[in-house]
mmCIF file of C-alpha atoms in Angstrom:
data_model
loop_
_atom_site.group_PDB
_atom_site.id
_atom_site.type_symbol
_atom_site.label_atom_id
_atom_site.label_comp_id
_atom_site.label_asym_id
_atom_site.label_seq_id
_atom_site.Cartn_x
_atom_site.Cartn_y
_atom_site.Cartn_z
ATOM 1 C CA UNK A 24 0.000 0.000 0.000
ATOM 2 C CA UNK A 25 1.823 3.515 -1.143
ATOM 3 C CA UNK A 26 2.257 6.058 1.622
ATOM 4 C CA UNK A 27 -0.909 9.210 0.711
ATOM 5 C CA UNK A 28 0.353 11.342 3.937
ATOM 6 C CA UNK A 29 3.420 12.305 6.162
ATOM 7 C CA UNK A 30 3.250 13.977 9.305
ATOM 8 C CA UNK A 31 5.874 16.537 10.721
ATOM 9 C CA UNK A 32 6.195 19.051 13.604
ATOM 10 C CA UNK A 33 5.475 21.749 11.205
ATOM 11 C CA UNK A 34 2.949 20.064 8.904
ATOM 12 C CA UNK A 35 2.295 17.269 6.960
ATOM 13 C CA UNK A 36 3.225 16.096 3.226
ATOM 14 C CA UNK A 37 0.794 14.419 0.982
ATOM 15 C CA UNK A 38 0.633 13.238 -2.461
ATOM 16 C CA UNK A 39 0.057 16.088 -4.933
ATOM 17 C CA UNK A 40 1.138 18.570 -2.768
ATOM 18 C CA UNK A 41 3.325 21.218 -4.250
ATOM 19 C CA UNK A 42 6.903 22.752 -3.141
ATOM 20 C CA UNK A 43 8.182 26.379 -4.433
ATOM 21 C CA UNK A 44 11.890 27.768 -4.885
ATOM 22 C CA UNK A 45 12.510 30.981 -5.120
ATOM 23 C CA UNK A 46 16.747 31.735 -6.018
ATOM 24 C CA UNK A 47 19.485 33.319 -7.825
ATOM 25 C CA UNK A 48 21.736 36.245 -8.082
ATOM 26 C CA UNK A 49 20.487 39.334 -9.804
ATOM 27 C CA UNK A 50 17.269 37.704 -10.689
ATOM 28 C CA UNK A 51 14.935 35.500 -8.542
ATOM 29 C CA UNK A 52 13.806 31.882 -10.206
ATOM 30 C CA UNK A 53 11.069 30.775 -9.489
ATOM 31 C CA UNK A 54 10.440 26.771 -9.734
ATOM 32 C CA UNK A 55 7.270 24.464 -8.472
ATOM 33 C CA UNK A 56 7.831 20.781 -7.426
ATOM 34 C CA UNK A 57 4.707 18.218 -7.148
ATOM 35 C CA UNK A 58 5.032 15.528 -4.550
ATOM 36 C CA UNK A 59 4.823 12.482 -6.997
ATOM 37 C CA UNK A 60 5.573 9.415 -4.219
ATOM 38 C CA UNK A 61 6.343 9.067 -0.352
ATOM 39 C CA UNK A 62 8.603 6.880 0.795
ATOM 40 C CA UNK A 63 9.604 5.859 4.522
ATOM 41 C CA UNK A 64 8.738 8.298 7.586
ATOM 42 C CA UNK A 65 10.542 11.483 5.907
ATOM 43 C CA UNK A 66 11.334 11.040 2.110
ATOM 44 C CA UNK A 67 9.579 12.671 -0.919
ATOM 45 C CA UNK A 68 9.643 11.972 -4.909
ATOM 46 C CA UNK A 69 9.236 15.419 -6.617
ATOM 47 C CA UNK A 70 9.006 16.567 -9.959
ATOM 48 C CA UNK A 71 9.155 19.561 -11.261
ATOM 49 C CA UNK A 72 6.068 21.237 -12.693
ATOM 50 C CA UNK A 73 5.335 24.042 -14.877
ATOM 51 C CA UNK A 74 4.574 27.582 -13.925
ATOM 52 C CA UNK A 75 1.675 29.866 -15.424
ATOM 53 C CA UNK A 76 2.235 33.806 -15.366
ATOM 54 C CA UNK A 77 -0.875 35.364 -13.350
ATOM 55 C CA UNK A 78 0.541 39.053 -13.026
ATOM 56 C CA UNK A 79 3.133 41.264 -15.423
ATOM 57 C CA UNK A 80 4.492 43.769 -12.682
ATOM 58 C CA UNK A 81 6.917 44.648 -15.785
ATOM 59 C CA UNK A 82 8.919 43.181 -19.066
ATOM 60 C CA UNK A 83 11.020 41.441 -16.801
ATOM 61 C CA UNK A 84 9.191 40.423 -13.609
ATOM 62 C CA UNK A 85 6.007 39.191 -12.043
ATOM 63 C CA UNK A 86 3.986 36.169 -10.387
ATOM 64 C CA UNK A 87 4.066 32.553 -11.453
ATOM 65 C CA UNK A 88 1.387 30.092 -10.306
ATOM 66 C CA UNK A 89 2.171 26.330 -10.355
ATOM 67 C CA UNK A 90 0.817 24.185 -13.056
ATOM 68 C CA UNK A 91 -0.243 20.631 -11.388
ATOM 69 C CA UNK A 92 0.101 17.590 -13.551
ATOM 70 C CA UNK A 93 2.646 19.699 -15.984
ATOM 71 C CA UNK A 94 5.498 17.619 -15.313
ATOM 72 C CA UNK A 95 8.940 19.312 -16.916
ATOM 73 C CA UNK A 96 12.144 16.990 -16.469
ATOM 74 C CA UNK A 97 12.757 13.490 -14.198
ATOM 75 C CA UNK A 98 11.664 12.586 -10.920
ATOM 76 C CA UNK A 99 14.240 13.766 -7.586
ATOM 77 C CA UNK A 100 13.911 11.783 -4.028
ATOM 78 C CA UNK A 101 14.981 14.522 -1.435
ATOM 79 C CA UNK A 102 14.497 14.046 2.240
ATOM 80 C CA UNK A 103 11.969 16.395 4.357
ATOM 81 C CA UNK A 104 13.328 18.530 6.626
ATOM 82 C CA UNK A 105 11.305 19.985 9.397
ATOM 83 C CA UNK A 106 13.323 22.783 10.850
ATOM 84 C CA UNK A 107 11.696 25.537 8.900
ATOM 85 C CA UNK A 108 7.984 26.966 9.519
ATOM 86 C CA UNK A 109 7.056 24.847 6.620
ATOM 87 C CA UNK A 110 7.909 21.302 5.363
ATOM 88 C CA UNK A 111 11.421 21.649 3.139
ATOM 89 C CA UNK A 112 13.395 19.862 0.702
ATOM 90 C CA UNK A 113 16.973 20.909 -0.563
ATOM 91 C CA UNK A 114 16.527 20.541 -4.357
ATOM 92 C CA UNK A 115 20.239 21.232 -4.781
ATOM 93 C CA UNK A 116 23.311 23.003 -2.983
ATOM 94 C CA UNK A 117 21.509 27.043 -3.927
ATOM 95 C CA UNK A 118 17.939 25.806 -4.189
ATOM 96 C CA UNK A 119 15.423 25.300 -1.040
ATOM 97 C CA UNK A 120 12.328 24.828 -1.852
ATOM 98 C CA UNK A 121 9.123 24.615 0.589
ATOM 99 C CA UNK A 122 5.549 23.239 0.891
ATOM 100 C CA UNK A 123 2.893 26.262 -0.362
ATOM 101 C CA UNK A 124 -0.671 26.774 -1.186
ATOM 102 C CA UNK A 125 -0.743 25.879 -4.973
ATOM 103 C CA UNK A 126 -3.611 28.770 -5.419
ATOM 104 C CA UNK A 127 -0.286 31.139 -4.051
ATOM 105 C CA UNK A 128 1.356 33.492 -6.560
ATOM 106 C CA UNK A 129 4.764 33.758 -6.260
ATOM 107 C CA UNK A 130 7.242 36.173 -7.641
ATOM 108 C CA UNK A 131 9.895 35.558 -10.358
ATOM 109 C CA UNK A 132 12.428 38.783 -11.880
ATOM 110 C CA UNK A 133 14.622 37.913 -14.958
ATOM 111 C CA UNK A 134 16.588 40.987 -14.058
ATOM 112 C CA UNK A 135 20.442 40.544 -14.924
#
């Protein structure tokens, strides 16, 4: 039987549930991850989905929404970390990326 639902000090991870980044230097990226598979009592199988533009603040910057089911690129298995006041998963070295709302804008810039 697959694993629907983790629990966690500061919240709980279920299937379909999506995770945002926000990084870079000079310009912010902006990425959405979709909780694919659980495994064990803290890991997570993401993949990264696509992002819709909701709001032009300018040529260069505005707010992304995630785009469930769009699935861009392979499958990661990243641990959950609870220290942080949402559910986290280090996608790589520079990118953090954290449970959130998928009605949520976020923010993106391709200043640089």
């Amino acid at each position: 039987m697959a694993i629907q639902s983790l629990q966690f000090r500061n919240g709980s991870v279920s299937l379909g549930d999506v995770f945002v980044s926000s990084w870079g230097y000079e310009q912010t990226n902006t990425c959405f991850y979709q909780v694919i598979a659980l495994r064990g009592k803290k890991t997570a199988v993401l993949r990264r989905i696509a992002a819709q533009q909701v709001k032009a603040d300018s040529a260069m910057s505005g707010e992304l929404k995630p785009v469930l089911n769009d699935f861009k690129g392979e499958p990661v298995t990243r641990r959950i970390c609870e220290n942080h006041e949402h559910p986290s998963v280090s996608i790589d070295e520079y990118e953090q990326a954290y449970k959130t709302d998928p009605n949520e804008s976020h923010f993106y810039s391709t200043w640089g």
